[in-house]
Amino acid sequence: MNATPLALHADSIDAKAADTRPPGRWAWLRPLLTMAVVYLLLSAATRLLLWVVFGRVDGVSATALPVIVGLGAINDFMQALYLLIPLSLFLALAPRPTPRARRLLTVGAWLMIAGMLFIGACEYFFFEEFDSRFNLVAVDYLIYPTEVIGDIRDEYPVVPLLAAIAVLAALATWALRSRLHIHPQAQTPRGHHRLLLLAGHAGVVAAVTLFWTADALAVFSNRVANELTANGPARFFAALNSNHIDYPVFYRSGDATAMFERLTADLGRGGGSFVDLPGGDLTRRFDANPAGLGKLNVVVLVEESLGAEYVGAYGDTRGLTPEFDRLSREGLLFTRAYATGTRTVRGLEALTASLPPIPSESIVKRPGNEGIATWGKVMNQLGYQSSFLYGGYGAFDNMNHYFGSNGFAILDRSQLPPPRFANIWGVSDEDLLHAAVEHFDQRAGDGRPFFAVIMSTSNHKPYTFPDGVEGVPPRGGGRKAGVRYADHAIGEFMRAAATRPWFRDTLFVIVADHDARVYGRADIPLNTYEIPLLIYAPAHIRPGRIDTPTSQIDVAPTVLGLLGLPYEAPFFGQDVLAWPKDQPRTLLFNHNHDVAVLSGDRLCILGLRKEAHCQRYERLPGAPGAQTTRFGTLDDDPEVIDLAVAYYQTAYDLFTQRRYR
């Protein structure tokens, strides 16, 4: 390969360009120190530019600037320790000033400086858009590369910017050429000494990783001042690690007391008595109902990606779900049930914690989700044994940690019996549900009622299934085969359960985590959020249809209302069966970075940059998934916008402040 002109020039540097003074003992580290200084200077320049353009507008005074620059330099130094590891490794392994080493150092320095300039430019544009250093928004953008790259191409002069960065990096490398090469006469330590220095660098990085945080020096009351002090790449990796977004900074918010009062007024329509409103506690007390079903076992079967549009009981005519359809005629079918989001963890969050889908990551994956208010916690307090059963490995999406930290016994793939069939996502639904029956046999033998959440996996790509299931090819059948197999497994499970002594006193809930996919031009395409929801206890509940709009966060309060057991919990959901018929429901949704509230026919959406807008939503007759929704223009409705803010801001505050207990 031909060397670049810049690399060839590195070979032709004469004595005039080199430092003619006798090299010191540590001269071989000069490239490392030079790049550290370059990074610190460029980071400081970025910080000053951000202050000039954005900080002053946001009330960051010049008197605070010396402290910001000083603390910022510390943050930058901590990040430089990570950045310089590759260069440190190179110097430890190839310290001699050979022509090849000089060329590699020159090209490597150019790439590093170009990367620093590129990150600085990205930070400027990001700060311009979000008034912040990199955060979870930047992390989440990586999930949607097609849309983001297209938007960047349309919005910014990408090619001229990259060309300018390349030229500036080349000029900087040229100017620093004498500082980027090891002096020919430099003394270099022996190999084991160099490796000890490398190990020392790695040890310092490890210590920083353990004991330093990206926000360690956030000492200002002004948020923007703290943003200026922070280091952008450090914040990016912190967001990547914590999946955290600061709701009040990016979404519409209001006075916390006023929003709390607005929320409690809406929640109060569903009954129960608040325990401690002055203390900012949403906990409601529900007294025992003598007409309730009592301490029945409760099994919640959460079906992977089973949208209502595939289910015959909801109007589909393809005959994909004969088992569910049969059960629906013997149980309580909720005809307008909605998922809160588009991910499994969103469904599990809503069903088990009865919490709104706060942006942008589910609490199942967030830190601080231990010991929160959950359906399992309530059931345990009532004397139940709570379990979570999953066909895959529960480390995925942090499920085991979430459920295990909230009073659930865990039974995942690592603990299940050897399956008859499994794929990348987990054991087959038949294997999982067979193991569930055996697990419930053991639980019933303990003499206490049991509560269980079962998460299936089979209705998912690659759509591979066991042989011998009618209408389900082992592979190649796609989504329809996935629905058929999931339905087949439901039927097998219910028939096996019906042979057990505990079946008669068990209430089953069959519900989906979300639809197969979200599509449509609407901001929140609600027709693809409709999911099946069935409550089945033939010895205790008469068949029926419930047309009241119902969310996944309503499932726990509704089942608890059916049981009639006394409990206290700060749940955001409502007992739909006790809901006043003349009152509009409040439903909650998440789609990408947006969150929304549906109140009656008014859908109000909260987006990034504190955006809020409303639409009129109309659900037309027809099977879910067809063209059965219509959205109309609607002037922004302050009442519903405030209601949306009240739900999401309060939910965020309670969870992040660890008060959702």
XYZ file of C-alpha atoms in Angstrom:
661
model
C 0.000 0.000 0.000
C 1.365 3.467 -0.879
C 2.051 5.708 2.090
C 0.163 8.980 2.375
C 2.100 12.224 1.777
C 1.676 12.979 5.462
C 3.211 9.633 6.453
C 6.030 9.979 3.903
C 6.823 13.359 5.340
C 7.244 11.716 8.725
C 10.140 9.717 7.239
C 11.797 12.809 5.829
C 11.841 14.906 8.976
C 15.405 16.144 9.367
C 17.327 17.176 12.407
C 16.066 20.729 12.107
C 12.514 19.573 12.780
C 13.550 17.405 15.694
C 14.364 18.654 19.129
C 18.166 18.805 19.154
C 18.417 19.020 22.893
C 19.438 15.814 24.631
C 16.246 13.864 25.148
C 15.078 13.310 28.695
C 14.366 9.996 30.297
C 10.645 10.247 29.547
C 10.959 11.592 26.006
C 9.489 8.360 24.607
C 6.166 9.364 26.214
C 6.091 12.707 24.394
C 3.459 11.603 21.799
C 1.142 10.520 24.620
C 1.514 13.797 26.485
C 1.092 15.783 23.271
C -2.206 14.108 22.395
C -3.423 14.579 25.965
C -2.738 18.329 25.711
C -4.433 18.490 22.300
C -7.548 16.814 23.695
C -7.674 19.085 26.735
C -7.269 22.201 24.587
C -9.913 21.164 22.050
C -12.325 20.230 24.861
C -11.737 23.579 26.541
C -12.284 25.372 23.229
C -15.562 23.464 22.738
C -16.632 24.405 26.248
C -15.894 28.089 25.673
C -17.735 28.062 22.344
C -20.785 26.439 23.948
C -20.746 29.072 26.672
C -20.478 31.967 24.208
C -23.269 30.703 21.943
C -25.614 28.979 24.408
C -24.491 29.416 28.008
C -24.889 33.164 28.265
C -28.426 32.945 26.891
C -29.251 30.420 29.613
C -27.981 32.632 32.407
C -24.462 31.254 32.877
C -22.487 34.322 33.901
C -18.889 35.121 33.046
C -18.026 35.002 36.733
C -18.862 31.274 36.749
C -16.717 30.615 33.693
C -13.341 30.100 35.470
C -14.898 27.452 37.722
C -16.617 25.811 34.748
C -13.372 25.711 32.784
C -11.401 24.383 35.756
C -13.864 21.660 36.688
C -14.379 20.889 33.027
C -10.647 20.329 32.592
C -10.809 17.693 35.335
C -13.683 15.965 33.557
C -11.787 16.125 30.276
C -8.669 14.678 31.870
C -10.680 11.733 33.203
C -12.048 11.068 29.726
C -8.583 11.472 28.173
C -7.428 8.521 30.246
C -9.786 6.323 28.234
C -9.061 7.991 24.926
C -5.305 7.521 25.195
C -5.282 3.820 26.050
C -4.638 2.754 22.406
C -1.700 5.160 22.131
C -0.350 4.001 25.478
C -0.567 0.411 24.281
C 1.252 1.266 21.056
C 4.101 3.021 22.875
C 4.456 0.119 25.291
C 4.696 -2.461 22.521
C 6.605 -0.506 19.854
C 8.638 2.278 21.461
C 11.607 2.328 19.069
C 11.570 5.251 16.606
C 11.587 3.101 13.461
C 10.249 4.529 10.166
C 7.216 2.235 10.407
C 6.478 3.397 13.962
C 6.780 7.035 12.894
C 4.328 6.520 10.038
C 1.860 4.755 12.295
C 2.127 7.513 14.882
C 1.536 10.195 12.260
C -1.527 8.522 10.757
C -2.845 7.585 14.195
C -2.432 11.151 15.444
C -4.300 12.459 12.399
C -7.178 10.041 13.030
C -7.334 10.944 16.711
C -7.346 14.684 16.078
C -9.940 14.288 13.333
C -12.074 12.278 15.773
C -11.736 14.962 18.433
C -12.804 17.669 15.969
C -15.714 15.549 14.760
C -16.954 14.936 18.303
C -16.630 18.648 19.047
C -18.761 19.497 16.002
C -21.356 16.898 17.016
C -21.457 18.328 20.517
C -22.110 21.813 19.147
C -25.022 20.693 16.969
C -26.412 18.487 19.716
C -26.257 21.337 22.235
C -27.930 23.598 19.702
C -30.808 21.146 19.413
C -31.189 19.850 22.970
C -29.395 22.371 25.158
C -27.378 19.539 26.635
C -24.281 17.412 26.311
C -24.735 13.925 24.907
C -27.322 11.896 26.787
C -29.761 9.053 26.199
C -31.184 10.855 23.194
C -27.820 10.419 21.470
C -27.725 6.792 22.582
C -31.238 6.111 21.351
C -30.489 7.718 18.002
C -28.149 4.821 17.321
C -31.190 2.542 17.380
C -32.667 4.322 14.370
C -29.618 4.867 12.116
C -31.533 5.064 8.833
C -33.809 7.876 9.950
C -31.088 9.707 11.867
C -28.500 9.583 9.079
C -31.072 10.783 6.573
C -32.075 13.630 8.862
C -28.441 14.640 9.429
C -27.762 14.670 5.680
C -30.759 16.915 5.111
C -30.070 19.216 8.043
C -26.292 19.731 8.096
C -23.507 20.279 5.508
C -21.984 16.869 6.187
C -19.529 16.617 3.279
C -18.010 20.119 3.659
C -17.822 19.613 7.421
C -16.009 16.295 7.132
C -13.641 17.752 4.530
C -12.860 20.697 6.789
C -12.217 18.361 9.725
C -9.844 16.254 7.634
C -7.885 19.319 6.510
C -7.719 20.858 9.988
C -6.580 17.553 11.469
C -3.859 17.277 8.816
C -2.655 20.812 9.506
C -2.589 20.165 13.253
C -0.674 16.924 12.757
C 1.842 18.742 10.543
C 2.298 21.501 13.099
C 2.854 18.982 15.884
C 5.063 16.645 13.892
C 8.129 17.246 16.054
C 6.143 16.443 19.203
C 4.537 13.297 17.822
C 7.694 11.316 17.177
C 10.065 9.669 19.564
C 13.526 11.237 19.394
C 16.027 8.869 17.759
C 18.330 9.223 20.758
C 15.576 8.861 23.362
C 16.162 6.321 26.097
C 13.373 3.809 26.324
C 12.687 1.623 29.348
C 12.992 -2.106 29.102
C 10.013 -4.132 27.973
C 8.767 -5.182 31.390
C 9.070 -1.617 32.669
C 6.991 -0.364 29.734
C 4.366 -2.990 30.424
C 4.297 -1.934 34.063
C 3.600 1.630 32.951
C 0.831 0.349 30.673
C -0.606 -1.641 33.555
C -0.479 1.490 35.685
C -2.442 3.387 33.050
C -4.988 0.591 32.901
C -5.213 0.538 36.686
C -5.930 4.265 36.808
C -8.646 3.814 34.173
C -10.175 0.995 36.204
C -10.184 3.166 39.323
C -11.826 6.024 37.429
C -14.438 3.610 36.088
C -15.268 2.436 39.593
C -15.117 5.685 41.522
C -15.749 8.546 39.091
C -19.014 9.530 37.432
C -19.739 11.809 34.521
C -21.718 14.127 36.820
C -19.300 14.086 39.755
C -18.592 17.811 39.355
C -22.159 18.975 38.715
C -22.054 21.592 41.458
C -24.117 24.405 39.945
C -27.780 25.122 40.519
C -27.992 26.155 36.863
C -28.431 22.996 34.777
C -26.722 24.498 31.725
C -23.665 25.386 33.794
C -23.416 21.726 34.783
C -23.829 20.728 31.145
C -20.945 23.011 30.178
C -18.788 21.550 32.932
C -19.444 17.995 31.801
C -17.505 16.073 29.177
C -19.643 15.063 26.194
C -18.245 11.593 25.448
C -18.252 10.765 29.162
C -21.916 11.727 29.342
C -22.666 9.602 26.304
C -21.205 6.479 27.858
C -22.891 7.264 31.171
C -26.247 7.460 29.381
C -25.463 4.258 27.543
C -24.839 2.599 30.880
C -27.773 4.044 32.801
C -30.505 4.370 30.156
C -31.573 7.576 31.852
C -33.083 10.742 30.470
C -33.840 13.812 32.519
C -37.581 14.216 31.954
C -37.986 17.841 33.127
C -35.201 18.976 30.807
C -36.587 17.463 27.610
C -40.349 17.159 28.128
C -43.137 19.530 29.021
C -43.336 19.891 32.788
C -45.138 22.019 35.329
C -45.285 22.893 38.977
C -44.883 19.596 40.812
C -47.600 20.350 43.372
C -50.098 21.449 40.746
C -49.349 18.400 38.588
C -49.734 16.098 41.571
C -53.128 17.592 42.366
C -54.197 17.256 38.735
C -53.149 13.614 38.721
C -54.834 12.671 41.986
C -58.058 14.272 40.799
C -58.001 11.999 37.763
C -56.968 8.881 39.676
C -59.584 9.542 42.325
C -62.333 8.902 39.793
C -61.455 5.206 40.031
C -62.225 4.837 43.707
C -60.123 3.956 46.703
C -58.964 6.419 49.359
C -55.597 8.173 49.274
C -53.469 7.364 52.275
C -51.140 10.381 52.415
C -51.741 13.083 49.832
C -49.978 15.801 51.880
C -46.850 13.653 51.800
C -46.933 13.383 48.007
C -47.890 9.706 48.154
C -50.185 8.226 45.486
C -50.968 5.141 47.541
C -54.673 4.323 47.592
C -56.369 1.976 50.029
C -58.969 -0.429 48.708
C -61.085 -2.179 51.317
C -62.131 -5.805 51.135
C -65.169 -6.567 49.018
C -67.263 -9.415 50.453
C -68.665 -10.040 46.971
C -65.192 -10.639 45.551
C -63.842 -13.987 44.425
C -61.408 -14.312 47.316
C -57.893 -15.741 47.253
C -57.870 -17.483 43.903
C -54.570 -18.387 42.320
C -53.678 -15.889 39.577
C -51.736 -16.799 36.427
C -50.894 -14.060 33.914
C -49.841 -15.453 30.541
C -48.105 -12.726 28.542
C -48.029 -13.626 24.864
C -45.164 -12.366 22.729
C -46.217 -10.013 19.879
C -49.839 -11.185 19.734
C -51.764 -8.229 18.331
C -55.547 -8.205 18.434
C -55.500 -7.960 14.642
C -54.515 -11.663 14.495
C -57.199 -12.942 16.873
C -60.520 -14.271 15.692
C -62.364 -13.052 18.788
C -61.427 -9.512 17.712
C -62.629 -9.890 14.135
C -59.807 -11.635 12.275
C -61.174 -14.130 9.761
C -58.044 -16.210 9.038
C -58.728 -18.774 11.753
C -55.328 -18.370 13.401
C -56.497 -18.542 17.030
C -59.186 -21.199 17.544
C -58.011 -21.945 21.097
C -58.127 -18.334 22.285
C -61.447 -17.842 20.505
C -62.918 -20.835 22.329
C -61.693 -19.555 25.692
C -63.013 -16.073 24.938
C -66.533 -17.447 24.723
C -66.141 -18.822 28.252
C -64.382 -15.848 29.828
C -64.381 -12.095 30.187
C -63.127 -10.564 26.930
C -61.917 -6.962 26.892
C -62.679 -5.716 23.393
C -60.650 -2.485 23.550
C -57.412 -3.375 25.287
C -54.216 -1.452 24.533
C -50.506 -1.976 25.076
C -48.609 0.964 26.516
C -45.621 0.549 24.187
C -43.884 -1.486 21.545
C -41.363 -3.526 23.560
C -41.728 -6.552 25.797
C -40.243 -4.679 28.746
C -42.882 -1.986 28.330
C -45.617 -4.572 28.550
C -44.092 -6.239 31.604
C -43.574 -2.851 33.246
C -47.215 -1.885 32.737
C -48.656 -5.229 33.796
C -46.550 -5.682 36.916
C -45.937 -2.110 38.137
C -49.050 -0.331 36.805
C -46.808 2.604 35.920
C -46.961 4.963 32.914
C -44.322 4.332 30.204
C -41.988 7.163 31.181
C -39.491 8.104 28.463
C -37.345 6.722 27.176
C -36.413 3.354 28.700
C -38.594 0.928 30.610
C -38.091 0.748 34.357
C -37.378 -2.964 33.893
C -33.982 -1.880 32.535
C -33.424 1.220 34.665
C -31.323 1.396 37.802
C -33.302 1.889 40.985
C -36.042 -0.592 40.101
C -35.511 -2.671 43.217
C -38.229 -2.919 45.854
C -40.765 -0.768 44.009
C -44.540 -1.075 44.114
C -45.545 -4.059 41.984
C -48.420 -6.467 41.636
C -46.131 -9.138 43.064
C -45.457 -7.054 46.156
C -49.190 -6.660 46.760
C -49.798 -10.366 46.279
C -46.955 -11.312 48.595
C -48.429 -9.069 51.281
C -51.704 -10.925 50.800
C -50.001 -14.266 51.441
C -49.366 -15.342 47.842
C -46.239 -16.934 46.370
C -45.141 -14.870 43.342
C -43.173 -16.287 40.397
C -41.864 -15.126 37.032
C -41.431 -17.763 34.335
C -39.630 -16.998 31.077
C -38.715 -19.246 28.171
C -35.470 -17.392 27.462
C -32.552 -16.390 29.596
C -33.789 -13.829 32.081
C -30.621 -11.765 31.923
C -32.017 -10.454 28.636
C -33.502 -6.980 29.117
C -32.648 -7.185 32.822
C -35.750 -9.272 33.520
C -34.272 -11.502 36.199
C -32.910 -8.551 38.133
C -36.194 -6.660 37.958
C -38.418 -9.539 38.995
C -35.940 -11.008 41.451
C -35.563 -7.625 43.167
C -39.309 -7.285 43.553
C -40.317 -10.451 45.349
C -40.700 -12.876 42.439
C -39.150 -16.328 42.344
C -37.423 -16.785 38.972
C -37.728 -19.720 36.599
C -35.998 -19.043 33.258
C -34.353 -21.147 30.573
C -31.343 -21.901 32.730
C -33.607 -23.582 35.293
C -36.189 -25.216 33.033
C -36.087 -28.953 32.255
C -34.392 -29.934 28.963
C -36.788 -28.748 26.246
C -38.208 -30.693 23.358
C -37.490 -27.702 21.142
C -35.732 -24.346 21.505
C -34.363 -21.552 19.318
C -32.304 -18.443 19.892
C -35.059 -16.748 21.894
C -35.889 -19.586 24.221
C -37.638 -22.874 24.719
C -40.861 -23.499 22.859
C -44.077 -22.239 24.398
C -45.197 -25.831 24.881
C -42.069 -26.617 26.873
C -42.421 -23.444 28.920
C -46.080 -23.999 29.724
C -45.542 -27.684 30.524
C -42.891 -26.580 33.039
C -45.338 -23.967 34.364
C -47.945 -26.638 35.125
C -45.374 -28.639 37.081
C -44.264 -25.477 38.879
C -47.853 -24.727 39.902
C -48.261 -28.288 41.126
C -45.369 -27.641 43.512
C -46.710 -24.247 44.550
C -50.163 -25.629 45.240
C -48.592 -28.257 47.478
C -47.243 -25.515 49.748
C -50.753 -24.713 50.923
C -50.659 -21.041 49.873
C -52.195 -19.422 46.784
C -49.811 -18.669 43.958
C -49.398 -15.729 41.603
C -47.339 -16.071 38.431
C -46.368 -14.061 35.370
C -45.380 -16.206 32.368
C -43.579 -14.588 29.414
C -43.654 -16.601 26.177
C -41.134 -16.342 23.323
C -42.171 -18.486 20.351
C -44.153 -15.908 18.354
C -40.983 -14.168 17.225
C -38.487 -14.371 14.411
C -36.996 -16.721 13.253
C -40.397 -18.432 13.591
C -39.113 -21.943 14.131
C -41.287 -24.487 15.890
C -41.470 -28.143 16.911
C -42.549 -30.706 14.338
C -46.017 -32.170 14.380
C -48.222 -29.116 15.072
C -51.083 -28.945 12.585
C -50.926 -25.875 10.381
C -47.520 -24.828 11.751
C -44.524 -25.620 9.520
C -41.317 -26.102 11.542
C -39.783 -23.156 9.677
C -40.704 -20.697 6.961
C -44.274 -20.085 8.116
C -43.662 -16.527 9.266
C -45.911 -14.502 11.530
C -49.051 -16.533 10.820
C -47.295 -19.712 11.897
C -46.088 -17.916 15.013
C -49.640 -16.915 15.957
C -50.972 -20.404 15.217
C -48.290 -22.017 17.363
C -48.752 -19.579 20.252
C -52.481 -20.291 20.176
C -51.871 -24.048 20.008
C -49.634 -23.820 23.100
C -52.303 -21.835 24.968
C -54.827 -24.587 24.271
C -52.447 -27.334 25.384
C -51.660 -25.400 28.551
C -55.287 -24.832 29.495
C -56.181 -28.474 28.863
C -53.276 -29.644 31.012
C -54.171 -27.170 33.758
C -57.809 -28.290 33.707
C -56.705 -31.739 34.913
C -55.101 -30.300 38.062
C -56.836 -29.837 41.429
C -55.771 -26.185 41.566
C -57.427 -25.306 38.231
C -60.890 -24.639 39.602
C -59.598 -21.974 41.979
C -57.285 -20.261 39.507
C -57.953 -17.062 37.616
C -56.112 -16.886 34.284
C -55.242 -13.686 32.452
C -54.176 -13.978 28.810
C -52.726 -10.763 27.428
C -50.059 -9.678 24.928
C -46.948 -7.652 25.611
C -47.484 -5.639 22.407
C -48.638 -5.993 18.816
C -46.447 -7.620 16.185
C -45.278 -4.266 14.872
C -46.227 -0.625 14.905
C -47.018 0.929 11.566
C -48.948 3.787 10.063
C -48.383 7.499 9.547
C -49.842 8.612 12.853
C -47.554 9.876 15.605
C -49.056 7.249 17.905
C -50.679 4.633 15.618
C -53.201 3.373 18.142
C -54.747 0.733 15.886
C -51.476 -1.210 16.189
C -51.485 -0.948 19.976
C -54.648 -3.044 20.355
C -53.987 -6.387 22.028
C -56.074 -9.323 23.284
C -57.024 -9.387 26.944
C -59.024 -12.211 28.477
C -59.797 -13.067 32.100
C -60.740 -16.714 32.454
C -62.050 -18.485 35.557
C -65.032 -20.530 34.382
C -65.983 -21.721 37.862
C -66.170 -18.142 39.155
C -66.678 -15.626 36.325
C -69.512 -15.601 33.844
C -68.659 -15.025 30.200
C -68.969 -11.474 28.959
C -67.526 -8.664 26.905
C -66.099 -5.467 28.326
C -66.054 -2.576 25.855
C -64.467 -0.034 28.190
C -61.059 1.112 26.861
C -58.467 -0.705 28.948
C -54.706 -0.350 29.302
C -52.144 -2.881 30.424
C -51.647 -0.763 33.556
C -55.301 -1.482 34.435
C -54.901 -5.272 34.534
C -53.530 -5.531 38.090
C -56.138 -3.195 39.686
C -58.926 -4.922 37.732
C -57.930 -8.415 38.854
C -57.447 -7.238 42.434
C -60.909 -5.705 42.261
C -62.349 -9.016 41.077
C -60.700 -10.852 43.955
C -62.061 -8.275 46.377
C -58.985 -8.452 48.597
C -57.923 -5.438 50.660
C -54.700 -3.788 49.510
C -52.759 -0.561 49.300
C -50.664 0.494 46.304
C -49.743 3.671 44.372
C -50.878 2.137 41.069
C -51.713 4.457 38.163
C -54.134 1.950 36.671
C -57.829 1.544 37.494
C -60.309 -1.232 38.123
C -62.028 -1.113 34.750
C -64.945 -3.247 35.931
C -65.814 -0.618 38.552
C -65.263 2.356 36.264
C -68.169 4.841 35.950
C -69.669 4.360 32.497
C -70.179 8.062 31.914
C -66.531 8.920 32.571
C -63.850 8.943 29.822
C -60.865 6.689 30.401
C -57.264 7.911 30.564
C -54.916 5.702 28.530
C -51.143 6.069 28.296
C -48.779 5.301 25.417
C -45.139 5.421 24.417
C -43.801 5.480 20.858
C -40.095 6.002 20.279
C -39.329 9.197 22.221
C -42.932 10.389 22.420
C -45.389 9.714 25.211
C -49.098 10.364 25.046
C -52.405 10.440 26.881
C -55.729 9.489 25.331
C -58.695 11.005 27.154
C -61.951 10.246 25.424
C -61.307 11.189 21.797
C -58.465 13.603 22.552
C -54.931 12.323 22.074
C -52.208 14.624 23.388
C -48.576 13.834 22.666
C -45.523 15.025 24.569
C -42.270 15.021 22.638
C -38.674 16.019 23.025
C -37.795 19.714 23.225
C -40.867 20.173 25.441
C -43.192 19.840 22.473
C -46.872 19.094 22.990
C -49.697 18.785 20.502
C -53.154 17.247 20.352
C -55.127 15.239 17.816
C -58.690 14.054 17.639
C -58.817 10.266 17.613
C -61.701 8.278 16.205
C -61.915 4.496 16.288
C -63.967 3.262 13.352
C -65.845 -0.055 13.171
C -63.791 -3.015 12.013
C -61.179 -5.485 13.138
C -58.076 -4.061 14.847
C -55.165 -3.469 12.521
C -57.327 -2.544 9.570
C -57.974 1.075 8.655
C -60.074 1.502 11.772
C -58.627 4.694 13.167
C -58.851 8.263 12.043
C -56.953 11.246 13.359
C -58.220 14.777 12.958
C -56.741 18.162 13.653
C -57.412 19.600 17.060
C -56.327 22.794 18.696
C -53.998 22.163 21.577
C -56.093 21.317 24.602
C -54.413 22.740 27.725
C -56.526 20.536 29.982
C -55.432 17.263 28.400
C -51.854 18.457 27.934
C -51.711 19.215 31.647
C -53.183 15.778 32.322
C -50.429 14.160 30.246
C -47.763 16.195 32.019
C -49.271 15.277 35.384
C -49.082 11.552 34.641
C -45.603 11.396 33.153
C -43.870 14.012 35.279
C -45.230 12.556 38.506
C -44.434 8.983 37.467
C -40.899 10.012 36.567
C -40.401 11.890 39.840
C -41.760 9.069 41.971
C -39.602 6.451 40.286
C -36.338 8.402 40.078
C -36.716 9.682 43.646
C -37.399 6.105 44.763
C -40.803 6.999 46.150
C -42.805 4.546 44.051
C -42.997 2.104 46.910
